[in-house]
XYZ file of C-alpha atoms in Angstrom:
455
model
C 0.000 0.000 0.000
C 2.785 2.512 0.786
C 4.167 1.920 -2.701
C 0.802 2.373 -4.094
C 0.190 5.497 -2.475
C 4.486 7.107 -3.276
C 3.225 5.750 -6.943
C 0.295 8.002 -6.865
C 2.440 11.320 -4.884
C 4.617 10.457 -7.994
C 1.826 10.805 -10.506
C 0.583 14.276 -8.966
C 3.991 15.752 -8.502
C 4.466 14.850 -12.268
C 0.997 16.545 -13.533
C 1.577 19.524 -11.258
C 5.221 20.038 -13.030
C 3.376 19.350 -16.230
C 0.437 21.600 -15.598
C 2.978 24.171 -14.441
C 5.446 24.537 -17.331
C 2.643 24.212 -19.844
C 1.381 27.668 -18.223
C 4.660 28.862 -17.779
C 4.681 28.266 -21.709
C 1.903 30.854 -22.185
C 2.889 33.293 -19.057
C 6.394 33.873 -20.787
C 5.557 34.661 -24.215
C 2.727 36.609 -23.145
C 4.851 39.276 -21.303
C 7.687 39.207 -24.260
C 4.654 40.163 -26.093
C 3.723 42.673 -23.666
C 0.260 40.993 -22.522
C -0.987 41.787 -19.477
C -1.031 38.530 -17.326
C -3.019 39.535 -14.238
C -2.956 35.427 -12.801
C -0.603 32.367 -13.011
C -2.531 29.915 -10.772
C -2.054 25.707 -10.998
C -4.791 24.037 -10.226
C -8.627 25.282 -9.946
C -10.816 26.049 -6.818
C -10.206 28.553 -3.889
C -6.568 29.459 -3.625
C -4.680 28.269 -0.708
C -1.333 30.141 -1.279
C -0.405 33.095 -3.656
C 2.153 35.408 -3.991
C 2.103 38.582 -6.196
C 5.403 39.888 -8.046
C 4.231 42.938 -9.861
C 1.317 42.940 -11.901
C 0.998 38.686 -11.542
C -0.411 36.862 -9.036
C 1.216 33.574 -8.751
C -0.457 30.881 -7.107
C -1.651 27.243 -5.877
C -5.023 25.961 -6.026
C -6.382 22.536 -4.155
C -7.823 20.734 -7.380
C -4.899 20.092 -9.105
C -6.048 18.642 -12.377
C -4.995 21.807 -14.577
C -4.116 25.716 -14.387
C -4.559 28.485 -15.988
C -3.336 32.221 -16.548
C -5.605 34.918 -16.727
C -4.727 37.662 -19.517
C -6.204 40.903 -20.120
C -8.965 40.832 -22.761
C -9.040 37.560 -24.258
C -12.284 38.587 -26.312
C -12.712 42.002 -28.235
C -15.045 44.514 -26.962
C -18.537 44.655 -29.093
C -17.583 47.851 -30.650
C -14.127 46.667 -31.721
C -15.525 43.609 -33.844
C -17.363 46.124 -36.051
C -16.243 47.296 -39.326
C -16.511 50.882 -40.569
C -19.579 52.796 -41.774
C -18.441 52.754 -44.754
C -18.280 49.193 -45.042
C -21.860 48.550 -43.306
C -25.271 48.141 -44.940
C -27.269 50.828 -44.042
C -29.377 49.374 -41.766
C -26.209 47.833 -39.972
C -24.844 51.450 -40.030
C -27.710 52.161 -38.044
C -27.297 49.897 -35.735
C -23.458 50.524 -35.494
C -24.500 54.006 -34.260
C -26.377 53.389 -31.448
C -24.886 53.296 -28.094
C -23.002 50.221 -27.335
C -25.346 48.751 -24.268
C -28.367 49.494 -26.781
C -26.213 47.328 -29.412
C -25.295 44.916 -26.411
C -29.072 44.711 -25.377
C -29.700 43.355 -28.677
C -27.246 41.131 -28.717
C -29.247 39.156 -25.350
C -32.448 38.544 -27.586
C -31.635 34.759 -26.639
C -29.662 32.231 -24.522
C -26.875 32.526 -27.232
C -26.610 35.947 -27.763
C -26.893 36.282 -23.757
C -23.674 33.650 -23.789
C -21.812 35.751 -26.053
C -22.299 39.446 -24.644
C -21.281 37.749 -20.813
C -18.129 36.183 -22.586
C -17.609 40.217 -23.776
C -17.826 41.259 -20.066
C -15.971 39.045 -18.408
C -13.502 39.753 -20.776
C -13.718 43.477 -20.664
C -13.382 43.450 -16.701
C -9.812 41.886 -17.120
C -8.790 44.908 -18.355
C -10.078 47.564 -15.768
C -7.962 50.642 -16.366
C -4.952 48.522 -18.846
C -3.944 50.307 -21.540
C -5.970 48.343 -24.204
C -3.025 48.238 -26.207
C -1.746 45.447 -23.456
C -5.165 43.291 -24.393
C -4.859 39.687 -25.910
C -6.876 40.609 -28.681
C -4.724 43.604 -29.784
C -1.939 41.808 -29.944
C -1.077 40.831 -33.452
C -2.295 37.705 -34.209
C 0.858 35.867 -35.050
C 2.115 37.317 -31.207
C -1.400 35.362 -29.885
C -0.601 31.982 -32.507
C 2.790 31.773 -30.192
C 1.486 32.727 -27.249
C -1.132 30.134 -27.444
C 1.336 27.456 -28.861
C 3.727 27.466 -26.043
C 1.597 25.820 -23.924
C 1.411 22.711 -25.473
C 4.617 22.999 -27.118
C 6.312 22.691 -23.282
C 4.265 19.513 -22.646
C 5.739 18.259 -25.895
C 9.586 19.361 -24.672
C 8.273 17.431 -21.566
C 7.759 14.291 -23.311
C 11.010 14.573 -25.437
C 12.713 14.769 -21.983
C 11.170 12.268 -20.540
C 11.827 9.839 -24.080
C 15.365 10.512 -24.225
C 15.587 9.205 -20.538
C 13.773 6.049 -21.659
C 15.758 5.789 -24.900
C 19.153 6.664 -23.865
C 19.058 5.858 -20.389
C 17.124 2.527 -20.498
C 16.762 2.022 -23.909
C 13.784 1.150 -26.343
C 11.233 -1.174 -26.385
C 12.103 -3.269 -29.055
C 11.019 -7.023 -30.016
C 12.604 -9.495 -29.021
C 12.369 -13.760 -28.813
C 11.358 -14.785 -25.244
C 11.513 -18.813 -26.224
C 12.404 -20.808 -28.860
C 10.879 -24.135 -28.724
C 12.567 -27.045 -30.314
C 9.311 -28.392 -32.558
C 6.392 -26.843 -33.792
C 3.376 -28.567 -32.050
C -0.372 -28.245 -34.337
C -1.841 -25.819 -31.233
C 0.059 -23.491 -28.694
C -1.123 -25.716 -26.042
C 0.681 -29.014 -27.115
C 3.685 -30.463 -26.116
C 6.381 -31.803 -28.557
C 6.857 -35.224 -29.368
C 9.443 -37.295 -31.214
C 7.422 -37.072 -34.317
C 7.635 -33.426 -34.179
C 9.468 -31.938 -36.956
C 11.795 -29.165 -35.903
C 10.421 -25.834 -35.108
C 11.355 -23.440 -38.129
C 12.836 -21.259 -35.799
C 15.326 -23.566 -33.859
C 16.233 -24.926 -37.538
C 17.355 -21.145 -38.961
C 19.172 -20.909 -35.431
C 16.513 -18.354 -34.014
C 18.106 -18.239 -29.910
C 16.266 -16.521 -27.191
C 17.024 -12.877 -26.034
C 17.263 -12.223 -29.741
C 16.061 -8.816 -30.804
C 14.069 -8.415 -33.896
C 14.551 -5.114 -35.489
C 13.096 -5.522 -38.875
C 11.422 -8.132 -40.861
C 11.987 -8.195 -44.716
C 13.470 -5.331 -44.332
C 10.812 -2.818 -42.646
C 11.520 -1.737 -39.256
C 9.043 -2.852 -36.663
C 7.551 -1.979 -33.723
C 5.709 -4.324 -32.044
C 5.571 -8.183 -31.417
C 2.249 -8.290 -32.765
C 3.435 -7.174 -36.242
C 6.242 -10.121 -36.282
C 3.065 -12.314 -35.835
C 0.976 -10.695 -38.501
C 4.156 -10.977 -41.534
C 4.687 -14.798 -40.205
C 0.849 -15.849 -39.964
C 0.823 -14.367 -43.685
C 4.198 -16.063 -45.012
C 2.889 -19.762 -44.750
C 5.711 -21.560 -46.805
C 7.462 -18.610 -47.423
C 10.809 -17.061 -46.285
C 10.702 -14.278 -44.294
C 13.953 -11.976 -43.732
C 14.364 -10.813 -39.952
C 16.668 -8.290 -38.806
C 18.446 -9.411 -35.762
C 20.480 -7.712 -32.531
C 22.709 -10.362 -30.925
C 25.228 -9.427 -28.731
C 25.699 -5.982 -30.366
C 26.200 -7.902 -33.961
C 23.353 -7.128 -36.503
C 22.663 -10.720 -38.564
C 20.005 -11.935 -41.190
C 18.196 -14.771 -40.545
C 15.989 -16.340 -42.956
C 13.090 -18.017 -41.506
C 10.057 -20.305 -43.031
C 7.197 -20.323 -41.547
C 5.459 -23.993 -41.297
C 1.610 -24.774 -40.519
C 0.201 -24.358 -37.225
C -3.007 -24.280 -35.720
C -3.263 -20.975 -34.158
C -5.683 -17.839 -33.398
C -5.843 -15.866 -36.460
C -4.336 -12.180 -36.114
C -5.424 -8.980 -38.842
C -2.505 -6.655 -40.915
C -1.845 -5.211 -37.404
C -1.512 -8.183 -35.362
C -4.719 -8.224 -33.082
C -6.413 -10.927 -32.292
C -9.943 -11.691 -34.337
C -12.784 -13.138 -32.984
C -15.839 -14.633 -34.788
C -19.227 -12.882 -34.397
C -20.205 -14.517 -31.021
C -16.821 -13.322 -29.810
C -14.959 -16.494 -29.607
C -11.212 -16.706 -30.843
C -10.702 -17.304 -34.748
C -8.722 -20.180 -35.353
C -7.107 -21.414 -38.548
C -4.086 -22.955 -40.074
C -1.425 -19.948 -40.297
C 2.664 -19.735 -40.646
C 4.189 -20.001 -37.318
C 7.944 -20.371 -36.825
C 7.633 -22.012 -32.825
C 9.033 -18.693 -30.899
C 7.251 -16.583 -28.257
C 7.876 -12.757 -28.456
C 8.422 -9.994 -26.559
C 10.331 -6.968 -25.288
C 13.831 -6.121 -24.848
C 14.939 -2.815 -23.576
C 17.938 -1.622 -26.318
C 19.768 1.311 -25.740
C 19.679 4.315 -28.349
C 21.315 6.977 -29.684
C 19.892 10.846 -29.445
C 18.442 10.544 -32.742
C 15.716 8.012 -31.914
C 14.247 10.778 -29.454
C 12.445 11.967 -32.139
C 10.874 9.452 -33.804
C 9.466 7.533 -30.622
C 8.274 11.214 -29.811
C 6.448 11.685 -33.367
C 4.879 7.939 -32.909
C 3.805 8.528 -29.279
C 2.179 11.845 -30.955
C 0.092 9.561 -33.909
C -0.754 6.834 -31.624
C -2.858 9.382 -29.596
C -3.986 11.624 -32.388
C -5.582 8.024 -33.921
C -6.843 7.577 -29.998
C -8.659 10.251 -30.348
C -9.856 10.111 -33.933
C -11.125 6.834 -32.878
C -12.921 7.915 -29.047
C -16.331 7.120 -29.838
C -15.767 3.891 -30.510
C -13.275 3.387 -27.758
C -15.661 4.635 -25.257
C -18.041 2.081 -26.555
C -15.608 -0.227 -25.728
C -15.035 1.157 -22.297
C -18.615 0.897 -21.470
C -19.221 -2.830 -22.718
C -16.190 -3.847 -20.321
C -17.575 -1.639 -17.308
C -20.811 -3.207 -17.932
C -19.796 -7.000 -18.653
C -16.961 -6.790 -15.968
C -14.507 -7.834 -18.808
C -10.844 -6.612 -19.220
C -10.370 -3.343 -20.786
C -8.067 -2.411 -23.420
C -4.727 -0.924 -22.560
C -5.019 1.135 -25.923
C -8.121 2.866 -24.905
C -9.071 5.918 -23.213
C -8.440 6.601 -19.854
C -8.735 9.763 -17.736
C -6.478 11.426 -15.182
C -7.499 9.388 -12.096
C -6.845 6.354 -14.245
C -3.414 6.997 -15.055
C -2.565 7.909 -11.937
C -3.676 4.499 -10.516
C -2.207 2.593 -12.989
C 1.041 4.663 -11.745
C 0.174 3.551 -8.125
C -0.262 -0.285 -9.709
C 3.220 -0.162 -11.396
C 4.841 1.389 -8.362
C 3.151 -1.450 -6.236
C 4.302 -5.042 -8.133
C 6.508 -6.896 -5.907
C 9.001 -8.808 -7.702
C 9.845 -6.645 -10.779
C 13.012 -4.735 -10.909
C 13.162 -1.177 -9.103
C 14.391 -0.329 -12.475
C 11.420 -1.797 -14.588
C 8.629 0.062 -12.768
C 10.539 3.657 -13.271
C 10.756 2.892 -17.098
C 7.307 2.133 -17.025
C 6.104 5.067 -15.011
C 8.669 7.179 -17.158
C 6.198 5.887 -20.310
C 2.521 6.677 -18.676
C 4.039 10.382 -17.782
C 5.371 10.923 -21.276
C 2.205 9.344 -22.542
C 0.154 11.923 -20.322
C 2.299 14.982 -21.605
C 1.341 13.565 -25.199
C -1.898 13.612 -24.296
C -2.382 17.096 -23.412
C -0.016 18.673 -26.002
C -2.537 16.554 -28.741
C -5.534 17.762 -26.836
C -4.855 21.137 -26.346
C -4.103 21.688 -29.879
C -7.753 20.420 -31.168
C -9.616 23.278 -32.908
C -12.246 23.862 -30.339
C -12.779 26.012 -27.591
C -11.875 26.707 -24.593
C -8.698 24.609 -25.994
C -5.587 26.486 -26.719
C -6.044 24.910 -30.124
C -9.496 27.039 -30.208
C -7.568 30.823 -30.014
C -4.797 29.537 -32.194
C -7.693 28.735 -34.960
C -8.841 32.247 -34.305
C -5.317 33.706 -34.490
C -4.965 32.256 -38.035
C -7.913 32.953 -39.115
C -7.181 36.868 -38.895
C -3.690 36.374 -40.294
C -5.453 35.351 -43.226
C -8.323 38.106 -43.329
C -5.520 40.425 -42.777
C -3.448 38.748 -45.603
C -6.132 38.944 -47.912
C -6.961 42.785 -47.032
C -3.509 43.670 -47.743
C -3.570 41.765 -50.708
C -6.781 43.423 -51.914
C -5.887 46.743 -50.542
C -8.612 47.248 -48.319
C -9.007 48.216 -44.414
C -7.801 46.465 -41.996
C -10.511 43.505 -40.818
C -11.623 44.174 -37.284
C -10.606 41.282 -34.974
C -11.906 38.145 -35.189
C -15.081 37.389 -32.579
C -14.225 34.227 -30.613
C -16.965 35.536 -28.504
C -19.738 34.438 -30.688
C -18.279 31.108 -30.408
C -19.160 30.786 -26.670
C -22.323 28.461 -27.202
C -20.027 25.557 -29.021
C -17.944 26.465 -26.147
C -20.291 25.613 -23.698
C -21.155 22.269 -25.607
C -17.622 21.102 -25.780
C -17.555 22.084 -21.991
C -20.218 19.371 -21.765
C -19.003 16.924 -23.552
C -15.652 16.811 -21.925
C -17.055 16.872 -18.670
C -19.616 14.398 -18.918
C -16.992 11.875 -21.316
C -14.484 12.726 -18.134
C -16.448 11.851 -15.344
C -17.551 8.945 -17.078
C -14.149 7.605 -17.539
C -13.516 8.302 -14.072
C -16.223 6.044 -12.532
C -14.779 3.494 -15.590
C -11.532 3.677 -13.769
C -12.722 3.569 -10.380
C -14.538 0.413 -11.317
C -12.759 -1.648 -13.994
C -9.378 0.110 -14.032
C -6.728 -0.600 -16.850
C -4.373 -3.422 -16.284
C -0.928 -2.635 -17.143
C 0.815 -5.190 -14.609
């Protein structure tokens, strides 16, 4: 239980540095850029300790599952979203001269337009007597693009630190033959007999400890692909790369018949309609497979980084059906997949889990813990850089958006486009508010219930 719990004090202290540096990210370039930052605050809630240092606040809040910074005008003022007379119809001329809390009036005709006009507010009340000049909105748009950026981008330097501990410290997952066994029996649960014929593997001289690097000459990444190429080679030869004892060799390998559970192009397993295992005659060679830890250079940093990065942009391309998943194995009590979603409290249990097993090596579990903290830096570089709002990724749409009106005015010689309205984007705002809330604390009771097994 102790273990548990230092896993968990482990998990926190790594969101809160994570959470932390990814406002940091926005804080700095927002004062290069002369923003007016009136917060820096980790966490949400009441605050428990602050500390100001000239015009910031900086501070600690007790629910620490994010932060924020709070900067001076984040929306434009109704009047500054308006174009020129001369640019107006004539009835919206009309309107444009009216006072602005008669034009503001109009704008609360519904719950929308009430939505918007409070997001105005709020926003104008951030800058109080600020020379509007210091406003996020004023700033030019490529100044908000970084500003917005940096966030994410320091959970992304995160991960890269964190990968080139794994990589160059530990070294990479790569795989590897666990066992090599001397026949090939017709199913995985047989034992061999003298009227086995020789396992294909043991014949091409296949030992264990071996690592696989490529196969036919394509680098791969998993076991599960090694078992997709040989299931799909029946009587062919297949070319595998192999590491053994720091000498690189090719060893030719043919697959022989074996009754075994049928894998797709990726390597999962596939299951009939009632959800029983496929079975068939495929290519096996006789090995099991697995992972080997191989040290790397400085340049693999990179592409386990970029990989990491896809893996979770195709997690969440894929969410509805992967919380599908997680609700048939919350409801049926079954396993859950480790490739599906998971929320915050989940990785930090799994972190308390790994930090828990008795038996594995000390140096094992940190690897492993090292990989869900990169994973969860990922996460929220990917996340905060979808296109939606209140996501960073929703300001830095907005930001680029009026880099191109600008463009185009320039282009076409023609006034300068007043800023664009994020405002009047408060109502999808509060929907994707929604959704992530409800999809969060739904994953939360998942993980509370029928946690991830990574152990």
């Amino acid at each position: 239980m102790l273990l548990f719990i230092l896993g968990i004090v482990i998990f926190i202290a790594g969101l809160v540095v994570s959470v932390a540096l990814h406002e940091l990210g926005h804080l700095t370039f927002a004062k290069i850029f002369g923003v007016k930052v009136s917060q820096y605050m980790v966490g949400f809630g009441k605050t428990i300790w602050s500390i100001k240092r000239g015009e910031t606040e900086y501070g600690i809040k007790p629910i620490l599952l994010g932060g924020y910074i709070s900067m001076a005008g984040m929306f434009p003022p109704l009047k500054a979203t308006e174009t020129s007379d001369t640019a107006l119809g004539s009835q919206a001329a009309s309107e444009a001269a009216l006072p602005e809390e008669s034009r503001a009036a109009k704008t609360r005709r519904n719950l929308f337009g009430t939505l918007v006009q409070d997001a105005r507010e709020a926003s104008a009340t951030t800058i109080g007597d600020t020379d509007p000049k210091r406003a996020f909105y004023n700033a030019a748009p490529w100044k908000r693009l970084i500003i917005m950026f940096a966030g994410p981008f320091m959970n992304l330097l995160i991960a890269a630190g964190i990968a080139a501990i794994m990589i160059c410290g530990f070294g990479q997952a790569t795989p590897s033959v666990g066992t090599v066994s001397s026949c090939l029996p017709a199913t995985p649960t047989a034992s061999c007999v003298s009227a086995d014929a020789a396992s294909p593997a043991s014949t091409a001289g296949l030992k264990a400890k071996d690592v696989i690097e490529s196969v036919n000459g394509k680098t791969i990444q998993s076991p599960d692909q090694i078992t997709a190429v040989l299931q799909r080679s029946l009587g062919k030869t297949v070319h595998l790369g192999v590491l053994r004892a720091h000498k690189h060799l090719t060893i030719d390998v043919t697959p022989a018949a074996a009754e075994r559970q049928k894998v797709d192009a990726t390597g999962q397993l596939l299951t009939t309609s009632a959800g029983k295992p496929l079975t068939g005659t495929v290519g096996s060679i006789g090995v099991s497979l697995g992972f080997t830890l191989v040290p790397q250079n400085a340049l693999a940093i990179v592409p386990s980084v970029w990989q990491e990065t896809g893996a979770t942009y195709q997690l969440i391309g894929n969410l509805p059906s992967g919380l599908v998943g997680v609700w048939n194995s919350t409801v049926d009590h079954t396993q859950r997949s480790t490739s599906g979603p998971i929320s915050i409290v989940g990785v930090g249990r799994a972190v308390g889990d790994v930090a828990s097993v008795t038996g594995a090596p000390v140096s094992d579990r940190v690897y492993t813990i090292l990989g869900l903290l990169e994973s969860l830096n990922i996460a929220l570089f990917v996340m905060n850089l979808l296109p939606l709002l209140p996501l960073d990724g929703g300001h830095m749409v907005g930001a680029l958006w009026e880099m191109i009106k600008r463009g185009y005015a320039r282009i076409a010689k023609r006034p300068r486009p007043a800023p664009v309205d994020l405002a009047r984007a408060m109502p999808l705002t509060v929907v994707v508010v929604s959704v992530l809330v409800i999809m969060s604390a739904f994953l939360i009771f998942a993980d509370l219930v029928n946690p991830i097994s990574i152990t």
